[in-house]
Amino acid sequence: MGYQLKMRVWRGDQSGGDLGDYTVEVSEGEVVLDALHRVQATQAGDLAIRWNCKAGKCGSCSAEINGRPRLLCMTRLSDFDETETITVTPLRTFPVIRDLVTDVSFNYEKARELPSFAPPPRDADNKRRMAQVDVERGQEFRKCIECFLCQNVCHVVRDHEENKPAFAGPRFFLRYAELDMHPLDTHDRRELAQGAAGLGMCNITKCCTEVCPEGIKITDNAIIPMKERVVDRKYDPLVWLGNKIGLRTKDNDGRTEP
Amino acid sequence: MTTGVHGPTRAAIDEKTLRPDRWWLPPLTTFVVFSAFVVYATVRAFMGSDYYASPYLSPFYSPCLGDCVEGASDFGQPFRAWPLSAALLILIFPLGFRMTCYYYRKAYYRAFWLSPPACAVAEPKTTYTGETRFPLLLQNVHRYFWYAAVLVGLVLSFDVVLAFRNEDHEWGHMGLGTLLMLVNVVLIWLYTLSCHSCRHTVGGRLRHFSKHPVRYKLWTWVSRLNQDHGRYAWYSLFSVALVDLYIFLIANGTIEDVRFF
Ligand code: SF4
Ligand code: SF4
Ligand code: FES
Ligand code: FES
């Protein structure tokens, strides 16, 4: 059955804004995005919301619901008590454009800074080969829908604007890890991740993992393994010595350039 | 504050967080429990007494390499001349291991540094450099502490074997202390083997799983353990303190060991 849902929705732009109160008719089984659409249709025709697929797959509808970064279209009203007021704000790490819409171009800049996949020359028959287990390893990382909730929750940039130029963020550490674990990539992603991407800024407090709607274990499976790979290259004297005297040159294993 | 979530381009919201749940409870719990453990462990480590109740040796004092009471030193006393408690000679290894552990780092960065206190809750500090500088750069030595932790695990396992004796060192006996030590050593091994550096060393560092089938298999096992690493970190913290407390209470005569056979 339907009921009256109380909502607080942030309205405004960079010159200022406030939480506005709305009461809207909703029914069981609906999601927060449905409720916002009804607010838009019945009470606030100019409410700005970014959304697209309504199926948790396009990553457009990221916002903060009761202070937690979540997808509007995947957050069920049944997760809340019917009497509870639901507060919706835009992402608080990126510049706001209007209402619930933020400018996420930070993430696209970071994507451009990341050197793309660089495979070696093809085999004699003009093919490239990879074993199935090696293909499978990166699959978890490919589930990313680029909702940027992880980028938004990460305190390195959320709480410190000045870190933005030097920090790529968890979504891109995922990409670095995927490529460094890719047997055919020729870049040395360990070097890149530690240097340009600011992997050392991450203090593995795991908020990115907590908010990822795809359930990707960002910290355990991408960031920590990348930190360990950086240690191999930069901080482990045994590995360094082995490389120097030619014992472990295999350690570079296909990585030829930075 | 004009940076972070209150910066000029961000949506103007006064609250540091709009989370209505009790987000402060997990970091507070961590703070209280870790602090209690640190106080207890410090007191016990400096005490230098009541760590051996034949046949049980407290894990805080194993291996006992200093001027230890009779029966406690199974690996000799190379540091006999050390004037302080023998625990201080070896505690640096388990301490360093846990301080640089990826799970404990998460826990204490949140609970003690408030960096961040919880997800989407603004941290109080205005500057932040993460683990890029000394001293936090040293977290990168974790794998060396892991190597040491494997040795410590072996020593503690040996202690459990020795605990299958009675007070007069005759074999084939068991008491509640033996059982506690056994549980403790199992938890210590689960904690040690589920370590992220272990996962990396056995196979995670490879780029081609296909070329190393055995290491791949090991990696899949360690990966499974690794999912519960945080849980083992807590359990083994409790078990190690409990074993020490039990031995302390027997050694100072407060309680009697419960002998099974
Ligand atoms: S684990 Fe690292 S990347 Fe992820 S949110 Fe925390 S600090 Fe940011
Ligand atoms: S890693 Fe997860 S949280 Fe981050 S952008 Fe991808 S899907 Fe979103
Ligand atoms: S609308 Fe596409 S993820 Fe929500
Ligand atoms: S012991 Fe926790 S990560 Fe190594």
Short mmCIF file of N, CA and C and ligand atoms in Angstrom, two decimals, chain A residues 51-54 56-61 71 73, ligand 3:
data_model
loop_
_atom_site.label_atom_id
_atom_site.label_comp_id
_atom_site.label_asym_id
_atom_site.label_seq_id
_atom_site.Cartn_x
_atom_site.Cartn_y
_atom_site.Cartn_z
N TRP A 51 20.15 10.89 -14.13
CA TRP A 51 19.85 9.45 -14.08
C TRP A 51 19.73 8.95 -15.50
N ASN A 52 19.71 7.65 -15.66
CA ASN A 52 19.65 7.13 -17.01
C ASN A 52 19.00 5.76 -17.09
N CYS A 53 19.63 4.74 -16.47
CA CYS A 53 19.17 3.38 -16.74
C CYS A 53 18.13 2.89 -15.75
N LYS A 54 18.15 3.44 -14.54
CA LYS A 54 17.29 2.97 -13.46
C LYS A 54 17.46 1.49 -13.18
N GLY A 56 20.85 0.38 -12.06
CA GLY A 56 22.14 0.21 -11.39
C GLY A 56 23.27 -0.13 -12.33
N LYS A 57 23.14 0.25 -13.57
CA LYS A 57 24.18 -0.14 -14.53
C LYS A 57 24.87 1.02 -15.22
N CYS A 58 24.26 2.22 -15.21
CA CYS A 58 24.90 3.32 -15.94
C CYS A 58 25.77 4.18 -15.04
N GLY A 59 25.52 4.13 -13.73
CA GLY A 59 26.34 4.90 -12.80
C GLY A 59 26.07 6.39 -12.82
N SER A 60 24.91 6.81 -13.30
CA SER A 60 24.62 8.25 -13.38
C SER A 60 24.03 8.82 -12.09
N CYS A 61 23.26 8.02 -11.37
CA CYS A 61 22.39 8.57 -10.34
C CYS A 61 23.03 8.61 -8.96
N LEU A 71 23.54 4.72 -4.94
CA LEU A 71 22.82 4.96 -6.19
C LEU A 71 21.35 5.20 -5.86
N CYS A 73 18.84 4.85 -7.74
CA CYS A 73 17.94 3.87 -8.35
C CYS A 73 18.05 2.50 -7.72
S1 FES C 3 20.12 5.41 -13.10
FE1 FES C 3 21.71 4.18 -13.94
S2 FES C 3 22.72 3.54 -12.14
FE2 FES C 3 21.00 4.57 -11.34
#
